[in-house]
Amino acid sequence: MKIGIVCYPTFGGSGVVATELGLELSKRGHEIHFITYRQPVRLELLSNNVHFHEVNVPEYPLFHYQPYELALSSKLVDMVKLHGIQLLHVHYAIPHAYAAYMAQKMLEDENIHVPIVTTLHGTDITLVGSHPFYKPAVTFSINQSDAVTSVSESLKKDTLKLFNIKRDIHVVPNFIDLEKSNHAFTDCQREVMADDDERIITHISNFREVKRIPDVIKIFNMIQKELPAKLMLVGEGPEREAAERLVSKFGLKDRVVFLGNSNEVDKILCFSDLFLLPSQTESFGLAALEAMASSAPVISTNAGGLSEVNEHGYSGFLSDVGDVEDMSANAIKILKDTKVLNQFKANAKAQSKKFDLRNIVPQYEAIYKKTLETYLVH
Ligand code: GMT
């Protein structure tokens, strides 16, 4: 199948899912065309089956806002015609499903028929999409898609609650390539980061407000009073400076390392003993799944889809949003005793196996096949 994938090419989870999906589909014989404004961060390898087409938005001083949706929909039309793309899989309703719908209509005008599969990732629904400014466009784009998927049951429920949706929503969770994470790093080089008796705790995100970075630091502060520990903070975003100030205020500068955006997440997770994700909202929590695949138990909130990923008392623990006392007590419970820690590490790894890409990617393939069949009949 020739599939066009539209995503945000940045470090966010939706871009990672879209990129890993495209790469795996290409290995399974499909021809993949990534269409976006920059080469996606995890798309290191282009091959015969994997192509990247950049969307350029020419700067024009008359426009206060440069029209990305317009440029994207035109690029989609051109690429579908040039490469014979049979189906468009767009990640994020805003603005990708909207631009894809425009492209679909322009193509219909030339008697070319291309169905659209839209995947909802979370922020497009819970934070931005439900804003009154965007709601009509988001509702319309979802209803006009030929198939819709969401990354968790929780996000599906939220979408149905917030919008007037007339389509079925298929839940297809985030996934991980376990084979890759099994072989990635055998030599973790833990000694570079911490002493033998120190526990390493990690948080990875885009440092947006919803990630509740102050809670990460408060939880760590309580943990390090009970046992020797270091905190690795991975990522960049608007909350980073405030986080540095809080670390200073708590006198933790020599225990907290800011690693910035990293392409070596596997390496960092390899030496992590625990992962913190105290998010305000989280449709799935890919970062938690990546941590579990590297055998790091997860201390998270019970927001959104996190309980579908992290099993309470098994792969880690879940607490109410903002309950930093409970989260630190649970973290200490796991970290204090090496035997307990090793059991949780084994459980986390076992839990991650439920989301192996070999089980999940075929679900997308089945959706593509069915969508194409139904679309072409009509
Ligand atoms: O978490 C983020 O801020 C990034 C965001 C994105 O849009 O890339 O991630 C969302 O999609 C991921 C992939 O499906 C999910 O694993 C994340 O839970 C979701 N983030 C939120 O819902 C806040």
CSV table of N, CA and C in Angstrom, one decimal, residues 101-229:
chain,number,residue,atom,x,y,z
A,101,TYR,N,-8.7,16.9,4.6
A,101,TYR,CA,-10.1,17.0,4.1
A,101,TYR,C,-10.1,17.9,2.8
A,102,MET,N,-9.4,19.0,2.9
A,102,MET,CA,-9.3,20.0,1.8
A,102,MET,C,-8.7,19.3,0.6
A,103,ALA,N,-7.6,18.6,0.9
A,103,ALA,CA,-6.8,17.9,-0.2
A,103,ALA,C,-7.8,16.8,-0.8
A,104,GLN,N,-8.5,16.1,0.0
A,104,GLN,CA,-9.4,15.1,-0.5
A,104,GLN,C,-10.4,15.7,-1.5
A,105,LYS,N,-10.9,16.8,-1.1
A,105,LYS,CA,-11.9,17.4,-2.0
A,105,LYS,C,-11.3,17.9,-3.3
A,106,MET,N,-10.1,18.5,-3.2
A,106,MET,CA,-9.4,19.0,-4.4
A,106,MET,C,-9.2,17.8,-5.3
A,107,LEU,N,-8.8,16.7,-4.7
A,107,LEU,CA,-8.4,15.5,-5.6
A,107,LEU,C,-9.7,14.9,-6.2
A,108,GLU,N,-10.8,14.9,-5.4
A,108,GLU,CA,-12.1,14.4,-6.0
A,108,GLU,C,-12.4,15.2,-7.3
A,109,ASP,N,-12.1,16.4,-7.3
A,109,ASP,CA,-12.4,17.3,-8.4
A,109,ASP,C,-11.7,16.7,-9.7
A,110,GLU,N,-10.6,16.0,-9.4
A,110,GLU,CA,-9.8,15.5,-10.6
A,110,GLU,C,-10.0,13.9,-10.7
A,111,ASN,N,-11.1,13.5,-10.0
A,111,ASN,CA,-11.5,12.1,-10.0
A,111,ASN,C,-10.4,11.2,-9.4
A,112,ILE,N,-9.7,11.7,-8.4
A,112,ILE,CA,-8.8,10.8,-7.6
A,112,ILE,C,-9.4,10.7,-6.2
A,113,HIS,N,-9.4,9.5,-5.7
A,113,HIS,CA,-10.1,9.2,-4.5
A,113,HIS,C,-9.1,8.7,-3.4
A,114,VAL,N,-9.0,9.4,-2.4
A,114,VAL,CA,-8.0,9.0,-1.3
A,114,VAL,C,-8.7,9.1,0.1
A,115,PRO,N,-8.8,8.0,0.8
A,115,PRO,CA,-9.5,8.1,2.1
A,115,PRO,C,-8.5,8.6,3.1
A,116,ILE,N,-9.1,9.1,4.2
A,116,ILE,CA,-8.3,9.7,5.3
A,116,ILE,C,-8.5,8.9,6.6
A,117,VAL,N,-7.4,8.5,7.2
A,117,VAL,CA,-7.5,7.9,8.6
A,117,VAL,C,-6.9,9.0,9.5
A,118,THR,N,-7.7,9.4,10.5
A,118,THR,CA,-7.2,10.4,11.5
A,118,THR,C,-6.9,9.7,12.9
A,119,THR,N,-5.8,10.0,13.4
A,119,THR,CA,-5.5,9.5,14.8
A,119,THR,C,-5.5,10.6,15.7
A,120,LEU,N,-6.2,10.5,16.8
A,120,LEU,CA,-6.3,11.5,17.8
A,120,LEU,C,-5.3,11.2,18.9
A,121,HIS,N,-4.5,12.2,19.3
A,121,HIS,CA,-3.4,11.9,20.2
A,121,HIS,C,-3.6,12.5,21.6
A,122,GLY,N,-4.5,13.4,21.7
A,122,GLY,CA,-4.7,13.9,23.1
A,122,GLY,C,-4.9,15.4,23.1
A,123,THR,N,-3.8,16.1,23.0
A,123,THR,CA,-3.9,17.6,23.1
A,123,THR,C,-4.8,18.2,22.1
A,124,ASP,N,-4.9,17.5,20.9
A,124,ASP,CA,-5.8,18.0,19.9
A,124,ASP,C,-7.2,17.9,20.3
A,125,ILE,N,-7.5,17.2,21.3
A,125,ILE,CA,-8.9,17.0,21.8
A,125,ILE,C,-9.0,17.7,23.2
A,126,THR,N,-8.2,17.3,24.1
A,126,THR,CA,-8.5,17.7,25.5
A,126,THR,C,-8.1,19.1,25.8
A,127,LEU,N,-7.0,19.6,25.2
A,127,LEU,CA,-6.5,20.9,25.6
A,127,LEU,C,-6.9,22.0,24.5
A,128,VAL,N,-6.6,21.7,23.3
A,128,VAL,CA,-6.8,22.7,22.2
A,128,VAL,C,-8.1,22.6,21.5
A,129,GLY,N,-8.4,21.3,21.1
A,129,GLY,CA,-9.5,21.1,20.2
A,129,GLY,C,-10.9,21.5,20.8
A,130,SER,N,-11.0,21.4,22.1
A,130,SER,CA,-12.3,21.6,22.7
A,130,SER,C,-12.5,23.1,22.9
A,131,HIS,N,-11.5,23.9,22.6
A,131,HIS,CA,-11.6,25.4,22.8
A,131,HIS,C,-12.7,25.9,21.8
A,132,PRO,N,-13.6,26.8,22.2
A,132,PRO,CA,-14.6,27.2,21.3
A,132,PRO,C,-14.2,27.7,19.9
A,133,PHE,N,-12.9,28.2,19.9
A,133,PHE,CA,-12.4,28.7,18.6
A,133,PHE,C,-12.3,27.6,17.6
A,134,TYR,N,-11.9,26.4,18.1
A,134,TYR,CA,-11.5,25.3,17.2
A,134,TYR,C,-12.6,24.2,17.1
A,135,LYS,N,-13.5,24.2,18.0
A,135,LYS,CA,-14.4,23.1,18.2
A,135,LYS,C,-15.2,22.8,16.9
A,136,PRO,N,-15.7,23.8,16.2
A,136,PRO,CA,-16.5,23.4,15.0
A,136,PRO,C,-15.6,22.7,13.9
A,137,ALA,N,-14.3,23.3,13.8
A,137,ALA,CA,-13.4,22.7,12.7
A,137,ALA,C,-13.0,21.3,13.1
A,138,VAL,N,-12.7,21.1,14.4
A,138,VAL,CA,-12.3,19.8,14.9
A,138,VAL,C,-13.4,18.8,14.7
A,139,THR,N,-14.6,19.1,15.1
A,139,THR,CA,-15.8,18.2,15.0
A,139,THR,C,-15.9,17.8,13.6
A,140,PHE,N,-15.9,18.8,12.7
A,140,PHE,CA,-16.1,18.6,11.3
A,140,PHE,C,-15.0,17.7,10.7
A,141,SER,N,-13.8,17.9,11.0
A,141,SER,CA,-12.7,17.1,10.5
A,141,SER,C,-12.7,15.7,11.0
A,142,ILE,N,-13.1,15.5,12.2
A,142,ILE,CA,-13.2,14.1,12.7
A,142,ILE,C,-14.4,13.4,12.0
A,143,ASN,N,-15.5,14.1,11.9
A,143,ASN,CA,-16.7,13.4,11.3
A,143,ASN,C,-16.5,13.2,9.8
A,144,GLN,N,-15.6,14.0,9.2
A,144,GLN,CA,-15.4,13.8,7.7
A,144,GLN,C,-14.3,12.8,7.4
A,145,SER,N,-13.5,12.4,8.5
A,145,SER,CA,-12.5,11.4,8.2
A,145,SER,C,-13.1,10.0,7.9
A,146,ASP,N,-12.4,9.2,7.1
A,146,ASP,CA,-13.0,7.9,6.7
A,146,ASP,C,-12.9,6.9,7.8
A,147,ALA,N,-11.9,7.1,8.7
A,147,ALA,CA,-11.7,6.2,9.9
A,147,ALA,C,-11.0,7.1,10.9
A,148,VAL,N,-11.4,6.8,12.2
A,148,VAL,CA,-10.8,7.6,13.3
A,148,VAL,C,-10.2,6.6,14.3
A,149,THR,N,-9.0,6.9,14.8
A,149,THR,CA,-8.5,6.1,15.9
A,149,THR,C,-8.1,7.0,17.0
A,150,SER,N,-8.1,6.5,18.2
A,150,SER,CA,-7.6,7.2,19.4
A,150,SER,C,-6.6,6.3,20.1
A,151,VAL,N,-5.7,6.9,20.9
A,151,VAL,CA,-4.6,6.2,21.5
A,151,VAL,C,-5.0,5.5,22.8
A,152,SER,N,-6.2,5.8,23.3
A,152,SER,CA,-6.6,5.1,24.5
A,152,SER,C,-8.1,5.2,24.6
A,153,GLU,N,-8.6,4.3,25.5
A,153,GLU,CA,-10.1,4.3,25.8
A,153,GLU,C,-10.5,5.6,26.4
A,154,SER,N,-9.6,6.1,27.3
A,154,SER,CA,-9.9,7.3,28.0
A,154,SER,C,-10.1,8.5,27.0
A,155,LEU,N,-9.2,8.6,26.0
A,155,LEU,CA,-9.2,9.6,25.0
A,155,LEU,C,-10.5,9.5,24.1
A,156,LYS,N,-10.8,8.2,23.8
A,156,LYS,CA,-12.1,8.0,23.1
A,156,LYS,C,-13.3,8.6,23.8
A,157,LYS,N,-13.3,8.2,25.1
A,157,LYS,CA,-14.4,8.7,26.0
A,157,LYS,C,-14.5,10.2,26.0
A,158,ASP,N,-13.3,10.9,26.2
A,158,ASP,CA,-13.3,12.3,26.2
A,158,ASP,C,-13.7,12.9,24.9
A,159,THR,N,-13.3,12.3,23.8
A,159,THR,CA,-13.7,12.8,22.5
A,159,THR,C,-15.2,12.8,22.3
A,160,LEU,N,-15.8,11.6,22.7
A,160,LEU,CA,-17.2,11.5,22.5
A,160,LEU,C,-18.0,12.4,23.4
A,161,LYS,N,-17.4,12.7,24.6
A,161,LYS,CA,-18.0,13.6,25.6
A,161,LYS,C,-18.0,15.1,25.1
A,162,LEU,N,-16.8,15.5,24.5
A,162,LEU,CA,-16.6,16.9,24.2
A,162,LEU,C,-17.1,17.3,22.8
A,163,PHE,N,-17.2,16.3,21.9
A,163,PHE,CA,-17.6,16.7,20.5
A,163,PHE,C,-18.8,15.9,20.1
A,164,ASN,N,-19.5,16.4,19.1
A,164,ASN,CA,-20.7,15.6,18.6
A,164,ASN,C,-20.2,14.7,17.5
A,165,ILE,N,-19.7,13.5,17.8
A,165,ILE,CA,-19.0,12.7,16.9
A,165,ILE,C,-20.0,11.6,16.3
A,166,LYS,N,-20.0,11.5,15.0
A,166,LYS,CA,-20.9,10.5,14.4
A,166,LYS,C,-20.1,9.3,13.8
A,167,ARG,N,-18.9,9.2,14.1
A,167,ARG,CA,-18.0,8.1,13.6
A,167,ARG,C,-17.7,7.1,14.7
A,168,ASP,N,-17.4,5.9,14.3
A,168,ASP,CA,-16.8,5.0,15.3
A,168,ASP,C,-15.4,5.4,15.6
A,169,ILE,N,-14.9,5.2,16.8
A,169,ILE,CA,-13.5,5.5,17.1
A,169,ILE,C,-12.9,4.2,17.5
A,170,HIS,N,-11.8,3.8,16.8
A,170,HIS,CA,-11.1,2.6,17.1
A,170,HIS,C,-10.0,2.9,18.0
A,171,VAL,N,-9.8,2.2,19.1
A,171,VAL,CA,-8.7,2.5,20.0
A,171,VAL,C,-7.5,1.7,19.6
A,172,VAL,N,-6.5,2.3,19.2
A,172,VAL,CA,-5.2,1.7,18.9
A,172,VAL,C,-4.1,2.3,19.8
A,173,PRO,N,-3.6,1.6,20.8
A,173,PRO,CA,-2.7,2.2,21.7
A,173,PRO,C,-1.3,2.5,21.1
A,174,ASN,N,-0.6,3.4,21.8
A,174,ASN,CA,0.8,3.6,21.5
A,174,ASN,C,1.6,2.3,21.6
A,175,PHE,N,2.7,2.2,20.9
A,175,PHE,CA,3.4,0.9,20.9
A,175,PHE,C,4.9,1.2,21.1
A,176,ILE,N,5.6,0.1,21.2
A,176,ILE,CA,7.1,0.2,21.3
A,176,ILE,C,7.7,-1.0,20.6
A,177,ASP,N,8.9,-0.8,20.1
A,177,ASP,CA,9.6,-1.9,19.4
A,177,ASP,C,10.5,-2.6,20.5
A,178,LEU,N,10.0,-3.7,21.0
A,178,LEU,CA,10.7,-4.3,22.1
A,178,LEU,C,12.0,-4.9,21.7
A,179,GLU,N,12.0,-5.4,20.5
A,179,GLU,CA,13.2,-6.0,20.0
A,179,GLU,C,14.4,-4.9,20.0
A,180,LYS,N,14.0,-3.7,19.6
A,180,LYS,CA,15.0,-2.7,19.6
A,180,LYS,C,15.4,-2.3,21.0
A,181,SER,N,14.5,-2.2,21.9
A,181,SER,CA,14.9,-1.8,23.3
A,181,SER,C,15.6,-3.0,24.0
A,182,ASN,N,15.4,-4.2,23.6
A,182,ASN,CA,16.1,-5.3,24.2
A,182,ASN,C,17.6,-5.3,23.8
A,183,HIS,N,17.8,-4.9,22.6
A,183,HIS,CA,19.2,-5.0,22.1
A,183,HIS,C,20.0,-3.7,22.2
A,184,ALA,N,19.2,-2.6,22.5
A,184,ALA,CA,19.8,-1.2,22.3
A,184,ALA,C,21.1,-1.0,23.1
A,185,PHE,N,21.0,-1.2,24.4
A,185,PHE,CA,22.2,-0.9,25.2
A,185,PHE,C,22.4,-2.0,26.3
A,186,THR,N,23.5,-2.7,26.1
A,186,THR,CA,23.8,-3.7,27.2
A,186,THR,C,24.8,-3.0,28.2
A,187,ASP,N,25.5,-2.0,27.7
A,187,ASP,CA,26.5,-1.3,28.5
A,187,ASP,C,25.8,0.1,28.9
A,188,CYS,N,25.2,0.2,30.0
A,188,CYS,CA,24.4,1.4,30.3
A,188,CYS,C,25.3,2.5,30.8
A,189,GLN,N,26.5,2.3,31.1
A,189,GLN,CA,27.4,3.4,31.6
A,189,GLN,C,26.7,4.2,32.7
A,190,ARG,N,26.2,3.5,33.7
A,190,ARG,CA,25.5,4.1,34.8
A,190,ARG,C,26.5,4.9,35.6
A,191,GLU,N,27.7,4.4,35.7
A,191,GLU,CA,28.7,5.0,36.6
A,191,GLU,C,29.0,6.5,36.2
A,192,VAL,N,28.7,6.8,35.0
A,192,VAL,CA,29.0,8.2,34.5
A,192,VAL,C,28.0,9.1,35.2
A,193,MET,N,26.8,8.6,35.5
A,193,MET,CA,25.7,9.5,36.1
A,193,MET,C,25.6,9.5,37.6
A,194,ALA,N,25.9,8.3,38.2
A,194,ALA,CA,25.6,8.3,39.6
A,194,ALA,C,26.6,7.3,40.3
A,195,ASP,N,26.6,7.4,41.7
A,195,ASP,CA,27.4,6.4,42.4
A,195,ASP,C,26.6,5.1,42.5
A,196,ASP,N,27.4,4.0,42.9
A,196,ASP,CA,26.7,2.7,42.9
A,196,ASP,C,25.5,2.7,43.9
A,197,ASP,N,25.6,3.4,45.0
A,197,ASP,CA,24.5,3.3,46.0
A,197,ASP,C,23.4,4.3,45.7
A,198,GLU,N,23.5,5.1,44.6
A,198,GLU,CA,22.4,6.1,44.3
A,198,GLU,C,21.4,5.5,43.3
A,199,ARG,N,20.1,5.8,43.6
A,199,ARG,CA,19.1,5.4,42.6
A,199,ARG,C,19.0,6.5,41.6
A,200,ILE,N,18.7,6.1,40.4
A,200,ILE,CA,18.5,7.1,39.3
A,200,ILE,C,17.1,7.2,38.9
A,201,ILE,N,16.6,8.4,39.0
A,201,ILE,CA,15.1,8.7,38.7
A,201,ILE,C,15.1,9.6,37.5
A,202,THR,N,14.2,9.3,36.6
A,202,THR,CA,14.1,10.0,35.3
A,202,THR,C,12.7,10.6,35.0
A,203,HIS,N,12.7,11.8,34.4
A,203,HIS,CA,11.5,12.3,33.8
A,203,HIS,C,11.8,12.8,32.4
A,204,ILE,N,11.0,12.4,31.5
A,204,ILE,CA,11.2,12.9,30.1
A,204,ILE,C,9.9,13.5,29.6
A,205,SER,N,10.0,14.8,29.1
A,205,SER,CA,8.8,15.4,28.5
A,205,SER,C,9.2,16.6,27.8
A,206,ASN,N,8.1,17.3,27.3
A,206,ASN,CA,8.4,18.6,26.6
A,206,ASN,C,8.2,19.8,27.5
A,207,PHE,N,8.3,19.5,28.8
A,207,PHE,CA,8.3,20.6,29.8
A,207,PHE,C,7.1,21.6,29.6
A,208,ARG,N,6.0,21.1,29.3
A,208,ARG,CA,4.8,22.0,29.2
A,208,ARG,C,4.1,21.9,30.6
A,209,GLU,N,3.2,22.9,30.8
A,209,GLU,CA,2.6,23.0,32.1
A,209,GLU,C,1.9,21.7,32.5
A,210,VAL,N,1.3,21.0,31.5
A,210,VAL,CA,0.5,19.8,31.8
A,210,VAL,C,1.3,18.7,32.4
A,211,LYS,N,2.6,18.8,32.2
A,211,LYS,CA,3.5,17.8,32.7
A,211,LYS,C,3.8,17.9,34.2
A,212,ARG,N,3.4,19.1,34.8
A,212,ARG,CA,3.6,19.4,36.2
A,212,ARG,C,5.1,19.1,36.7
A,213,ILE,N,6.0,19.8,36.0
A,213,ILE,CA,7.4,19.7,36.4
A,213,ILE,C,7.7,20.0,37.8
A,214,PRO,N,7.0,21.1,38.4
A,214,PRO,CA,7.3,21.3,39.8
A,214,PRO,C,7.0,20.1,40.7
A,215,ASP,N,6.0,19.3,40.3
A,215,ASP,CA,5.7,18.1,41.1
A,215,ASP,C,6.8,17.1,41.0
A,216,VAL,N,7.4,17.0,39.8
A,216,VAL,CA,8.5,16.0,39.6
A,216,VAL,C,9.6,16.4,40.6
A,217,ILE,N,9.9,17.7,40.7
A,217,ILE,CA,11.0,18.1,41.6
A,217,ILE,C,10.6,18.0,43.1
A,218,LYS,N,9.3,18.2,43.4
A,218,LYS,CA,8.9,18.1,44.8
A,218,LYS,C,9.0,16.6,45.2
A,219,ILE,N,8.5,15.7,44.3
A,219,ILE,CA,8.6,14.3,44.6
A,219,ILE,C,10.0,13.8,44.8
A,220,PHE,N,10.9,14.3,43.9
A,220,PHE,CA,12.3,13.9,44.0
A,220,PHE,C,12.9,14.4,45.3
A,221,ASN,N,12.5,15.7,45.7
A,221,ASN,CA,13.1,16.3,46.9
A,221,ASN,C,12.7,15.4,48.1
A,222,MET,N,11.5,14.8,48.1
A,222,MET,CA,11.1,14.0,49.3
A,222,MET,C,11.8,12.6,49.2
A,223,ILE,N,12.0,12.1,48.0
A,223,ILE,CA,12.7,10.8,47.9
A,223,ILE,C,14.2,10.9,48.4
A,224,GLN,N,14.8,12.0,47.9
A,224,GLN,CA,16.3,12.1,48.2
A,224,GLN,C,16.5,12.4,49.7
A,225,LYS,N,15.5,12.7,50.5
A,225,LYS,CA,15.7,12.8,51.9
A,225,LYS,C,15.7,11.4,52.6
A,226,GLU,N,15.2,10.4,51.8
A,226,GLU,CA,15.1,9.1,52.4
A,226,GLU,C,16.2,8.2,51.9
A,227,LEU,N,16.7,8.4,50.7
A,227,LEU,CA,17.7,7.5,50.1
A,227,LEU,C,18.5,8.3,49.1
A,228,PRO,N,19.8,7.9,48.9
A,228,PRO,CA,20.6,8.6,47.9
A,228,PRO,C,20.1,8.4,46.5
A,229,ALA,N,19.9,9.6,45.8
A,229,ALA,CA,19.3,9.5,44.5
A,229,ALA,C,19.7,10.7,43.6
